[in-house]
mmCIF file of C-alpha atoms in Angstrom:
data_model
loop_
_atom_site.group_PDB
_atom_site.id
_atom_site.type_symbol
_atom_site.label_atom_id
_atom_site.label_comp_id
_atom_site.label_asym_id
_atom_site.label_seq_id
_atom_site.Cartn_x
_atom_site.Cartn_y
_atom_site.Cartn_z
ATOM 1 C CA MET A 223 -44.853 4.618 47.342
ATOM 2 C CA LYS A 224 -42.381 1.817 46.773
ATOM 3 C CA ARG A 225 -44.916 0.081 44.580
ATOM 4 C CA LYS A 226 -45.369 3.238 42.510
ATOM 5 C CA SER A 227 -41.643 3.702 41.986
ATOM 6 C CA ALA A 228 -41.283 0.040 41.100
ATOM 7 C CA ILE A 229 -43.933 0.433 38.397
ATOM 8 C CA ILE A 230 -42.228 3.542 37.000
ATOM 9 C CA PHE A 231 -38.912 1.779 37.216
ATOM 10 C CA GLY A 232 -40.231 -1.281 35.403
ATOM 11 C CA LEU A 233 -41.630 0.804 32.559
ATOM 12 C CA ILE A 234 -38.316 2.567 32.078
ATOM 13 C CA VAL A 235 -36.365 -0.695 32.162
ATOM 14 C CA CYS A 236 -38.684 -2.064 29.503
ATOM 15 C CA THR A 237 -38.064 1.030 27.428
ATOM 16 C CA ILE A 238 -34.290 0.700 27.757
ATOM 17 C CA LEU A 239 -33.928 -3.020 27.340
ATOM 18 C CA GLY A 240 -36.849 -3.525 24.990
ATOM 19 C CA THR A 241 -37.783 -0.972 22.345
ATOM 20 C CA GLU A 242 -34.412 0.826 22.742
ATOM 21 C CA GLY A 243 -32.371 -2.419 22.577
ATOM 22 C CA ILE A 244 -28.896 -2.784 21.177
ATOM 23 C CA VAL A 245 -29.958 -4.510 17.971
ATOM 24 C CA PHE A 246 -29.361 -2.151 15.064
ATOM 25 C CA ALA A 247 -32.520 -1.920 12.982
ATOM 26 C CA GLU A 248 -32.205 1.229 10.913
ATOM 27 C CA ALA A 249 -34.347 1.575 7.806
ATOM 28 C CA GLY A 250 -32.426 0.715 4.675
ATOM 29 C CA VAL A 251 -29.860 -1.521 6.377
ATOM 30 C CA ASP A 252 -30.910 -4.553 4.368
ATOM 31 C CA GLU A 253 -30.482 -2.627 1.117
ATOM 32 C CA MET A 254 -27.017 -1.434 2.087
ATOM 33 C CA GLN A 255 -25.934 -4.912 3.157
ATOM 34 C CA GLN A 256 -27.172 -6.268 -0.174
ATOM 35 C CA GLU A 257 -25.193 -3.604 -2.013
ATOM 36 C CA ILE A 258 -22.070 -4.573 -0.066
ATOM 37 C CA ALA A 259 -22.666 -8.249 -0.910
ATOM 38 C CA ASP A 260 -23.094 -7.349 -4.613
ATOM 39 C CA LYS A 261 -19.766 -5.493 -4.661
ATOM 40 C CA LYS A 262 -17.989 -8.418 -3.023
ATOM 41 C CA ALA A 263 -19.533 -10.776 -5.564
ATOM 42 C CA GLU A 264 -18.318 -8.493 -8.360
ATOM 43 C CA ALA A 265 -14.775 -8.605 -6.925
ATOM 44 C CA GLU A 266 -14.933 -12.405 -6.749
ATOM 45 C CA GLN A 267 -16.056 -12.613 -10.383
ATOM 46 C CA ILE A 268 -13.194 -10.362 -11.468
ATOM 47 C CA GLN A 269 -10.791 -12.578 -9.495
ATOM 48 C CA LYS A 270 -11.882 -15.572 -11.593
ATOM 49 C CA GLN A 271 -11.028 -13.635 -14.757
ATOM 50 C CA ILE A 272 -7.686 -12.645 -13.226
ATOM 51 C CA ASP A 273 -6.862 -16.303 -12.572
ATOM 52 C CA SER A 274 -7.690 -17.121 -16.201
ATOM 53 C CA TYR A 275 -5.397 -14.418 -17.575
ATOM 54 C CA ARG A 276 -2.608 -15.444 -15.226
ATOM 55 C CA SER A 277 -2.736 -18.900 -16.797
ATOM 56 C CA LYS A 278 -2.488 -17.349 -20.273
ATOM 57 C CA VAL A 279 0.483 -15.218 -19.244
ATOM 58 C CA GLN A 280 2.184 -18.227 -17.684
ATOM 59 C CA SER A 281 1.695 -20.227 -20.881
ATOM 60 C CA LEU A 282 3.049 -17.432 -23.105
ATOM 61 C CA SER A 283 6.053 -17.009 -20.816
ATOM 62 C CA THR A 284 7.181 -20.539 -21.572
ATOM 63 C CA GLN A 285 7.058 -20.090 -25.372
ATOM 64 C CA ALA A 286 10.118 -19.254 -27.441
ATOM 65 C CA ALA A 287 11.167 -15.621 -27.641
ATOM 66 C CA SER A 288 9.794 -13.926 -30.742
ATOM 67 C CA LEU A 289 8.278 -10.566 -31.606
ATOM 68 C CA LEU A 290 4.751 -11.990 -31.948
ATOM 69 C CA ASN A 291 5.005 -13.986 -28.719
ATOM 70 C CA ASP A 292 6.386 -11.013 -26.792
ATOM 71 C CA ILE A 293 3.659 -8.684 -28.080
ATOM 72 C CA ALA A 294 1.016 -11.258 -27.155
ATOM 73 C CA LEU A 295 2.596 -11.618 -23.722
ATOM 74 C CA ILE A 296 2.591 -7.849 -23.141
ATOM 75 C CA GLU A 297 -1.026 -7.568 -24.298
ATOM 76 C CA ASN A 298 -2.135 -10.301 -21.906
ATOM 77 C CA GLN A 299 -0.121 -8.799 -19.056
ATOM 78 C CA ASN A 300 -1.840 -5.466 -19.681
ATOM 79 C CA ALA A 301 -5.272 -7.112 -19.709
ATOM 80 C CA LEU A 302 -4.368 -8.890 -16.468
ATOM 81 C CA LEU A 303 -3.275 -5.643 -14.823
ATOM 82 C CA GLU A 304 -6.438 -3.858 -15.964
ATOM 83 C CA LEU A 305 -8.521 -6.616 -14.356
ATOM 84 C CA GLU A 306 -6.509 -6.311 -11.153
ATOM 85 C CA ILE A 307 -7.272 -2.577 -11.151
ATOM 86 C CA GLN A 308 -10.983 -3.320 -11.636
ATOM 87 C CA GLY A 309 -10.811 -5.788 -8.742
ATOM 88 C CA THR A 310 -9.156 -3.194 -6.523
ATOM 89 C CA GLN A 311 -11.816 -0.633 -7.490
ATOM 90 C CA ALA A 312 -14.579 -3.112 -6.597
ATOM 91 C CA ASN A 313 -12.929 -3.800 -3.241
ATOM 92 C CA ILE A 314 -12.621 -0.067 -2.565
ATOM 93 C CA ALA A 315 -16.328 0.430 -3.367
ATOM 94 C CA SER A 316 -17.193 -2.414 -0.985
ATOM 95 C CA GLN A 317 -15.015 -0.953 1.775
ATOM 96 C CA GLU A 318 -16.569 2.495 1.292
ATOM 97 C CA LEU A 319 -20.059 1.015 1.675
ATOM 98 C CA GLU A 320 -19.012 -0.863 4.804
ATOM 99 C CA LEU A 321 -17.559 2.342 6.236
ATOM 100 C CA GLN A 322 -20.816 4.145 5.493
ATOM 101 C CA TYR A 323 -22.778 1.342 7.148
ATOM 102 C CA LEU A 324 -20.562 1.418 10.232
ATOM 103 C CA GLY A 325 -20.773 5.201 10.382
ATOM 104 C CA ASP A 326 -24.575 5.071 10.354
ATOM 105 C CA GLN A 327 -24.516 2.369 13.003
ATOM 106 C CA ILE A 328 -22.186 4.371 15.235
ATOM 107 C CA GLN A 329 -24.292 7.509 14.875
ATOM 108 C CA SER A 330 -27.455 5.619 15.777
ATOM 109 C CA GLU A 331 -25.813 3.939 18.773
ATOM 110 C CA ASN A 332 -24.495 7.284 19.984
ATOM 111 C CA VAL A 333 -28.007 8.704 20.003
ATOM 112 C CA ARG A 334 -29.319 5.609 21.743
ATOM 113 C CA LEU A 335 -26.537 5.703 24.310
ATOM 114 C CA GLU A 336 -27.272 9.296 25.235
ATOM 115 C CA HIS A 337 -30.960 8.491 25.466
ATOM 116 C CA GLN A 338 -30.234 5.584 27.790
ATOM 117 C CA LYS A 339 -28.166 7.822 30.042
ATOM 118 C CA GLU A 340 -31.126 10.214 30.292
ATOM 119 C CA LEU A 341 -33.495 7.341 31.090
ATOM 120 C CA LEU A 342 -31.152 6.018 33.747
ATOM 121 C CA SER A 343 -31.070 9.476 35.278
ATOM 122 C CA GLU A 344 -34.872 9.574 35.355
ATOM 123 C CA MET A 345 -34.992 6.144 36.960
ATOM 124 C CA LEU A 346 -32.540 7.129 39.629
ATOM 125 C CA PHE A 347 -34.398 10.354 40.254
ATOM 126 C CA GLU A 348 -37.638 8.437 40.825
ATOM 127 C CA LEU A 349 -35.908 6.033 43.200
ATOM 128 C CA GLU A 350 -34.388 8.903 45.144
ATOM 129 C CA LYS A 351 -37.703 10.743 45.330
ATOM 130 C CA ASN A 352 -39.724 7.736 46.423
ATOM 131 C CA GLN A 353 -37.201 5.762 48.441
ATOM 132 C CA GLY A 354 -35.073 8.504 49.943
ATOM 133 C CA VAL A 355 -31.895 7.311 48.274
ATOM 134 C CA GLU A 356 -29.577 10.190 47.360
ATOM 135 C CA LEU A 357 -28.793 9.070 43.832
ATOM 136 C CA VAL A 358 -29.295 12.353 42.006
ATOM 137 C CA GLU A 359 -26.040 13.528 43.502
ATOM 138 C CA VAL A 360 -24.294 10.548 41.914
ATOM 139 C CA ILE A 361 -25.623 11.485 38.486
ATOM 140 C CA PHE A 362 -24.814 15.145 38.459
ATOM 141 C CA ASN A 363 -21.345 14.646 39.958
ATOM 142 C CA ALA A 364 -20.378 11.986 37.413
ATOM 143 C CA GLY A 365 -17.938 13.263 34.799
ATOM 144 C CA ASP A 366 -18.395 10.299 32.471
ATOM 145 C CA PHE A 367 -20.034 6.879 32.274
ATOM 146 C CA ASP A 368 -17.270 5.138 34.233
ATOM 147 C CA GLU A 369 -17.812 7.453 37.217
ATOM 148 C CA LEU A 370 -21.584 7.114 36.861
ATOM 149 C CA PHE A 371 -21.425 3.310 36.889
ATOM 150 C CA ALA A 372 -18.973 3.289 39.787
ATOM 151 C CA GLY A 373 -21.208 5.601 41.816
ATOM 152 C CA ILE A 374 -24.362 3.639 41.094
ATOM 153 C CA GLU A 375 -22.850 0.276 41.873
ATOM 154 C CA ALA A 376 -21.520 1.614 45.162
ATOM 155 C CA LEU A 377 -25.031 2.216 46.415
ATOM 156 C CA GLU A 378 -26.187 -0.681 48.531
ATOM 157 C CA SER A 379 -29.844 0.121 47.770
ATOM 158 C CA LEU A 380 -29.442 -0.573 44.030
ATOM 159 C CA ASN A 381 -31.805 -3.425 43.179
ATOM 160 C CA SER A 382 -31.280 -6.153 40.599
ATOM 161 C CA ASP A 383 -33.521 -4.567 37.955
ATOM 162 C CA LEU A 384 -31.527 -1.353 37.993
ATOM 163 C CA SER A 385 -28.319 -3.373 37.779
ATOM 164 C CA GLU A 386 -29.632 -5.018 34.632
ATOM 165 C CA ALA A 387 -30.406 -1.618 33.130
ATOM 166 C CA VAL A 388 -26.905 -0.412 33.949
ATOM 167 C CA GLU A 389 -25.354 -3.524 32.419
ATOM 168 C CA GLY A 390 -27.449 -3.000 29.298
ATOM 169 C CA THR A 391 -26.103 0.523 28.933
ATOM 170 C CA LYS A 392 -22.548 -0.721 29.511
ATOM 171 C CA LEU A 393 -23.053 -3.275 26.761
ATOM 172 C CA MET A 394 -24.325 -0.564 24.444
ATOM 173 C CA ARG A 395 -21.184 1.491 25.080
ATOM 174 C CA THR A 396 -18.940 -1.566 24.526
ATOM 175 C CA THR A 397 -20.681 -2.260 21.225
ATOM 176 C CA LEU A 398 -20.166 1.346 20.194
ATOM 177 C CA GLU A 399 -16.451 1.229 21.021
ATOM 178 C CA GLU A 400 -16.022 -2.034 19.125
ATOM 179 C CA ASN A 401 -17.698 -0.554 16.067
ATOM 180 C CA ARG A 402 -15.468 2.512 16.238
ATOM 181 C CA ALA A 403 -12.388 0.279 16.372
ATOM 182 C CA LYS A 404 -13.736 -1.742 13.447
ATOM 183 C CA GLN A 405 -14.310 1.461 11.490
ATOM 184 C CA GLU A 406 -10.697 2.547 12.069
ATOM 185 C CA VAL A 407 -9.424 -0.797 10.766
ATOM 186 C CA GLN A 408 -11.740 -0.522 7.769
ATOM 187 C CA LEU A 409 -10.540 3.009 7.074
ATOM 188 C CA ASP A 410 -6.889 1.883 7.167
ATOM 189 C CA ALA A 411 -7.720 -0.912 4.721
ATOM 190 C CA LEU A 412 -9.476 1.556 2.419
ATOM 191 C CA MET A 413 -6.508 3.944 2.408
ATOM 192 C CA ALA A 414 -4.133 1.046 1.671
ATOM 193 C CA SER A 415 -6.357 -0.079 -1.215
ATOM 194 C CA GLN A 416 -6.425 3.425 -2.665
ATOM 195 C CA ILE A 417 -2.619 3.614 -2.574
ATOM 196 C CA GLU A 418 -2.438 0.167 -4.176
ATOM 197 C CA LEU A 419 -4.820 1.328 -6.915
ATOM 198 C CA GLN A 420 -2.715 4.414 -7.670
ATOM 199 C CA ASN A 421 0.404 2.246 -7.869
ATOM 200 C CA GLU A 422 -1.296 -0.263 -10.171
ATOM 201 C CA GLN A 423 -2.408 2.533 -12.488
ATOM 202 C CA THR A 424 1.163 3.849 -12.667
ATOM 203 C CA VAL A 425 2.462 0.369 -13.499
ATOM 204 C CA LEU A 426 -0.250 -0.063 -16.171
ATOM 205 C CA GLU A 427 0.724 3.228 -17.801
ATOM 206 C CA GLN A 428 4.318 1.984 -18.084
ATOM 207 C CA GLN A 429 3.238 -1.463 -19.301
ATOM 208 C CA LYS A 430 0.964 -0.054 -22.016
ATOM 209 C CA ASN A 431 3.923 1.825 -23.483
ATOM 210 C CA ALA A 432 5.927 -1.407 -23.686
ATOM 211 C CA LYS A 433 4.104 -2.747 -26.743
ATOM 212 C CA ASP A 434 4.434 0.562 -28.636
ATOM 213 C CA LEU A 435 8.120 0.759 -27.780
ATOM 214 C CA LEU A 436 8.759 -2.796 -28.950
ATOM 215 C CA VAL A 437 6.913 -2.252 -32.243
ATOM 216 C CA GLN A 438 8.707 1.054 -32.798
ATOM 217 C CA GLU A 439 12.167 -0.372 -32.153
ATOM 218 C CA THR A 440 11.636 -3.457 -34.343
ATOM 219 C CA ARG A 441 9.429 -1.906 -37.055
ATOM 220 C CA SER A 442 7.257 -5.007 -36.573
ATOM 221 C CA SER A 443 10.009 -7.120 -38.106
ATOM 222 C CA GLU A 444 11.075 -10.427 -36.603
ATOM 223 C CA SER A 445 14.608 -9.951 -37.905
ATOM 224 C CA GLU A 446 14.797 -6.479 -36.356
ATOM 225 C CA TYR A 447 13.642 -8.031 -33.100
ATOM 226 C CA ARG A 448 16.609 -10.416 -33.179
ATOM 227 C CA VAL A 449 18.986 -7.543 -33.899
ATOM 228 C CA LEU A 450 17.521 -5.519 -31.034
ATOM 229 C CA MET A 451 17.890 -8.460 -28.643
ATOM 230 C CA SER A 452 21.541 -8.874 -29.638
ATOM 231 C CA GLU A 453 22.306 -5.158 -29.238
ATOM 232 C CA LEU A 454 20.683 -4.888 -25.831
ATOM 233 C CA ARG A 455 22.440 -7.950 -24.474
ATOM 234 C CA GLN A 456 25.800 -6.813 -25.840
ATOM 235 C CA ASP A 457 25.268 -3.453 -24.167
ATOM 236 C CA GLU A 458 24.610 -5.207 -20.847
ATOM 237 C CA GLN A 459 27.635 -7.477 -21.239
ATOM 238 C CA SER A 460 29.980 -4.572 -21.974
ATOM 239 C CA ILE A 461 28.839 -2.833 -18.779
ATOM 240 C CA THR A 462 29.515 -5.981 -16.762
ATOM 241 C CA ASN A 463 32.964 -6.489 -18.304
ATOM 242 C CA GLU A 464 33.994 -2.875 -17.781
ATOM 243 C CA LEU A 465 32.755 -2.854 -14.202
ATOM 244 C CA SER A 466 34.942 -5.838 -13.338
ATOM 245 C CA PHE A 467 37.962 -4.014 -14.723
ATOM 246 C CA LEU A 468 37.199 -0.731 -12.908
ATOM 247 C CA GLN A 469 36.145 -2.163 -9.537
ATOM 248 C CA SER A 470 39.582 -2.895 -8.100
ATOM 249 C CA GLU A 471 41.110 0.312 -9.446
ATOM 250 C CA VAL A 472 38.360 2.535 -8.018
ATOM 251 C CA GLU A 473 38.335 0.744 -4.669
ATOM 252 C CA LYS A 474 42.029 1.552 -4.270
ATOM 253 C CA LYS A 475 41.187 5.238 -4.680
ATOM 254 C CA LEU A 476 38.419 4.915 -2.104
ATOM 255 C CA ALA A 477 40.773 3.221 0.351
ATOM 256 C CA ASP A 478 43.325 6.016 -0.111
ATOM 257 C CA GLN A 479 40.605 8.627 0.327
ATOM 258 C CA ASP A 480 39.089 7.352 3.570
ATOM 259 C CA GLY A 481 42.376 6.035 4.928
ATOM 260 C CA ASP A 482 40.765 2.905 6.378
ATOM 261 C CA GLY A 483 40.849 0.535 3.473
ATOM 262 C CA LEU A 484 37.476 -0.895 4.514
ATOM 263 C CA ASP A 485 36.217 -3.845 2.469
ATOM 264 C CA ILE A 486 32.682 -3.870 3.853
ATOM 265 C CA ALA A 487 29.837 -3.015 1.488
ATOM 266 C CA PRO A 488 27.928 0.037 2.752
ATOM 267 C CA ASP A 489 24.241 0.238 3.622
ATOM 268 C CA LEU A 490 22.285 2.012 0.909
ATOM 269 C CA THR A 491 19.614 4.699 1.085
ATOM 270 C CA PRO A 492 16.877 5.124 -1.567
ATOM 271 C CA PRO A 493 18.062 7.086 -4.629
ATOM 272 C CA MET A 494 14.531 8.528 -4.815
ATOM 273 C CA GLN A 495 11.014 7.805 -3.597
ATOM 274 C CA GLY A 496 8.254 6.724 -5.956
ATOM 275 C CA VAL A 497 6.146 3.839 -7.215
ATOM 276 C CA ILE A 498 7.969 0.547 -7.724
ATOM 277 C CA THR A 499 6.881 -0.439 -11.236
ATOM 278 C CA ALA A 500 9.199 -3.449 -11.587
ATOM 279 C CA THR A 501 11.122 -5.439 -8.988
ATOM 280 C CA PHE A 502 14.308 -7.479 -9.201
ATOM 281 C CA HIS A 503 13.707 -10.540 -11.433
ATOM 282 C CA ASP A 504 10.099 -9.374 -11.786
ATOM 283 C CA PRO A 505 8.101 -12.092 -13.604
ATOM 284 C CA THR A 506 5.774 -9.419 -15.065
ATOM 285 C CA TYR A 507 8.594 -7.323 -16.538
ATOM 286 C CA PRO A 508 7.580 -6.902 -20.212
ATOM 287 C CA PHE A 509 11.094 -7.236 -21.697
ATOM 288 C CA ARG A 510 12.368 -10.325 -19.887
ATOM 289 C CA ARG A 511 13.023 -12.158 -23.161
ATOM 290 C CA LEU A 512 15.007 -9.241 -24.585
ATOM 291 C CA PHE A 513 17.235 -8.590 -21.582
ATOM 292 C CA GLY A 514 16.857 -11.749 -19.561
ATOM 293 C CA GLU A 515 15.847 -11.335 -15.903
ATOM 294 C CA HIS A 516 15.181 -7.786 -14.775
ATOM 295 C CA SER A 517 18.465 -6.825 -13.100
ATOM 296 C CA GLY A 518 17.256 -4.013 -10.873
ATOM 297 C CA MET A 519 14.311 -2.067 -9.532
ATOM 298 C CA ASP A 520 12.273 0.482 -11.494
ATOM 299 C CA ILE A 521 10.989 3.532 -9.599
ATOM 300 C CA ALA A 522 8.525 5.951 -11.209
ATOM 301 C CA THR A 523 7.711 9.465 -10.054
ATOM 302 C CA THR A 524 7.532 12.985 -11.503
ATOM 303 C CA TYR A 525 9.766 13.585 -14.536
ATOM 304 C CA GLY A 526 12.932 15.447 -13.567
ATOM 305 C CA THR A 527 12.938 14.358 -9.913
ATOM 306 C CA PRO A 528 16.516 14.471 -8.527
ATOM 307 C CA VAL A 529 18.312 11.122 -8.317
ATOM 308 C CA LYS A 530 20.638 10.778 -5.322
ATOM 309 C CA ALA A 531 23.700 8.650 -4.662
ATOM 310 C CA ALA A 532 22.705 5.682 -2.493
ATOM 311 C CA ALA A 533 26.103 5.653 -0.712
ATOM 312 C CA PRO A 534 29.517 7.363 -0.866
ATOM 313 C CA GLY A 535 31.628 6.367 -3.845
ATOM 314 C CA ILE A 536 33.404 7.345 -7.023
ATOM 315 C CA ILE A 537 31.650 7.875 -10.360
ATOM 316 C CA ALA A 538 32.970 5.144 -12.645
ATOM 317 C CA TYR A 539 31.231 6.727 -15.618
ATOM 318 C CA ALA A 540 28.311 8.916 -16.687
ATOM 319 C CA ARG A 541 27.401 8.046 -20.259
ATOM 320 C CA VAL A 542 24.735 7.193 -22.839
ATOM 321 C CA GLY A 543 23.866 3.627 -23.858
ATOM 322 C CA LYS A 544 21.398 1.826 -26.128
ATOM 323 C CA SER A 545 19.391 0.186 -23.353
ATOM 324 C CA PHE A 546 19.994 2.444 -20.325
ATOM 325 C CA GLY A 547 20.029 5.833 -22.045
ATOM 326 C CA ASN A 548 21.736 8.344 -19.723
ATOM 327 C CA TYR A 549 23.182 6.267 -16.909
ATOM 328 C CA VAL A 550 25.661 6.566 -14.059
ATOM 329 C CA MET A 551 27.699 3.861 -12.354
ATOM 330 C CA ILE A 552 29.033 4.504 -8.836
ATOM 331 C CA ILE A 553 31.607 2.174 -7.312
ATOM 332 C CA HIS A 554 31.578 1.829 -3.543
ATOM 333 C CA GLU A 555 33.723 -0.143 -1.132
ATOM 334 C CA GLY A 556 33.289 -3.823 -0.384
ATOM 335 C CA GLY A 557 32.821 -4.901 -3.999
ATOM 336 C CA MET A 558 29.558 -2.949 -4.336
ATOM 337 C CA ALA A 559 28.460 -0.786 -7.251
ATOM 338 C CA THR A 560 25.174 0.985 -8.015
ATOM 339 C CA LEU A 561 23.753 1.883 -11.424
ATOM 340 C CA TYR A 562 21.200 4.628 -12.196
ATOM 341 C CA ALA A 563 19.611 4.535 -15.661
ATOM 342 C CA HIS A 564 17.162 6.299 -18.044
ATOM 343 C CA MET A 565 17.964 9.704 -16.523
ATOM 344 C CA SER A 566 17.073 12.921 -18.328
ATOM 345 C CA GLY A 567 20.445 14.471 -17.489
ATOM 346 C CA PHE A 568 23.620 14.181 -15.434
ATOM 347 C CA ASN A 569 24.858 16.174 -12.455
ATOM 348 C CA VAL A 570 28.232 14.401 -12.121
ATOM 349 C CA THR A 571 31.246 13.452 -14.216
ATOM 350 C CA ALA A 572 33.509 10.411 -14.316
ATOM 351 C CA ASP A 573 36.087 10.008 -11.533
ATOM 352 C CA GLN A 574 34.181 12.394 -9.234
ATOM 353 C CA TYR A 575 33.758 11.468 -5.565
ATOM 354 C CA VAL A 576 30.191 11.745 -4.245
ATOM 355 C CA GLU A 577 28.729 11.570 -0.777
ATOM 356 C CA ARG A 578 25.555 9.740 0.138
ATOM 357 C CA GLY A 579 22.562 11.831 -0.949
ATOM 358 C CA ASP A 580 24.423 13.945 -3.528
ATOM 359 C CA VAL A 581 22.312 14.611 -6.631
ATOM 360 C CA ILE A 582 23.849 12.695 -9.545
ATOM 361 C CA GLY A 583 21.135 13.250 -12.165
ATOM 362 C CA TYR A 584 17.413 13.544 -12.836
ATOM 363 C CA GLU A 585 14.682 11.061 -13.588
ATOM 364 C CA GLY A 586 13.853 10.691 -17.264
ATOM 365 C CA SER A 587 12.931 8.231 -20.012
ATOM 366 C CA THR A 588 16.046 7.888 -22.156
ATOM 367 C CA GLY A 589 17.206 4.677 -23.802
ATOM 368 C CA PHE A 590 14.942 1.632 -24.045
ATOM 369 C CA SER A 591 12.354 2.995 -21.639
ATOM 370 C CA THR A 592 8.571 2.675 -21.255
ATOM 371 C CA GLY A 593 8.154 6.065 -19.571
ATOM 372 C CA PRO A 594 9.673 8.308 -16.895
ATOM 373 C CA HIS A 595 11.321 6.140 -14.254
ATOM 374 C CA LEU A 596 14.668 5.299 -12.693
ATOM 375 C CA HIS A 597 16.202 1.882 -13.264
ATOM 376 C CA PHE A 598 18.287 1.268 -10.136
ATOM 377 C CA GLU A 599 20.738 -1.624 -9.811
ATOM 378 C CA VAL A 600 22.934 -2.919 -7.010
ATOM 379 C CA ARG A 601 25.883 -5.130 -7.967
ATOM 380 C CA LEU A 602 28.188 -7.131 -5.731
ATOM 381 C CA ASN A 603 31.453 -8.120 -7.398
ATOM 382 C CA GLY A 604 29.837 -7.320 -10.730
ATOM 383 C CA ILE A 605 26.736 -9.476 -10.209
ATOM 384 C CA PRO A 606 23.296 -7.824 -9.934
ATOM 385 C CA VAL A 607 21.563 -8.467 -6.605
ATOM 386 C CA ASP A 608 18.151 -7.482 -5.240
ATOM 387 C CA PRO A 609 18.297 -3.788 -4.178
ATOM 388 C CA ALA A 610 15.519 -4.366 -1.634
ATOM 389 C CA GLN A 611 17.962 -6.437 0.457
ATOM 390 C CA TYR A 612 20.487 -3.620 0.723
ATOM 391 C CA VAL A 613 18.485 -0.389 0.753
ATOM 392 C CA ILE A 614 17.359 0.912 4.142
ATOM 393 C CA GLY A 615 14.200 3.006 4.072
ATOM 394 C CA TRP A 616 12.038 1.172 1.543
#
């Protein structure tokens, strides 16, 4: 009888550890892995083109400011961004294939795991029937695999072959759990890539408008380009000069209003949420040679989205300018001021006190603008600083 059960037991062990082994051998796996490899190779090839265009952009950036040079720079920046979008799309396609592969692997391992549990049950039933060991009770009372393994291992009559079968099933479950964890990581990476792609496409839309705007404003004339550069820089300088004059006067009003006379710059909250299309001193900003370094942060979202005050303060002015279109300047305590530009309309007037989060205007595309977005600046003692260092919540 023992010999018979041993034979049955051996056949089942062979089935579990042999033909039903952990190695994943689904039909079509090789083809899918090749497809994944092809997508990765495509992304690598695009990266080489990206590196080439980056060199071109870097070279053009060092040339003297002129209409032709700036148009060429914008065109190459657009080509570079389009390649980066293609690279992101190739990476997304590769990640989707890997997710599909992992999903198929997990499904197959799930089936195999359940089958192994059934085979283990049959083995234990045979042992109980032929050797008088009450193992069936262990199986049917087990709520999950952990309880099943604990019950089996507690039986002194468990022989080494059965232990190997149990360990094989444990390994199968561990492999399954690892693949599930890997799939979750892969899914997170895919979602991040998709968000990155959407952001890149928004930036490209803004960048493509830059060339048309430049040609329109200059009428393709080099002399008009020089005039435009002078006007834009004078506009910026007048804002800086006026801010210096107003800062001390407005801060006195703020001190009288809050009664504390605090001279500490406040923390800022985002004026709106959206896609960051240009950062502070952004090297890819298309109009660097017209304005100089980009003095703020550009945020794009749906046209007409409310723009909110980043901190309490007094409206220094709400006006229209050549470069900023409809813009608002708020003076806060501690030598800080914030500027909100290209808005479609105002919701405040000069000398008005606003609380943090009050709506001061609405996103638009007025002035020298490449499309609907908010140009947001933070200034300390009149000097533009990086908003990302002062805004909490980005």
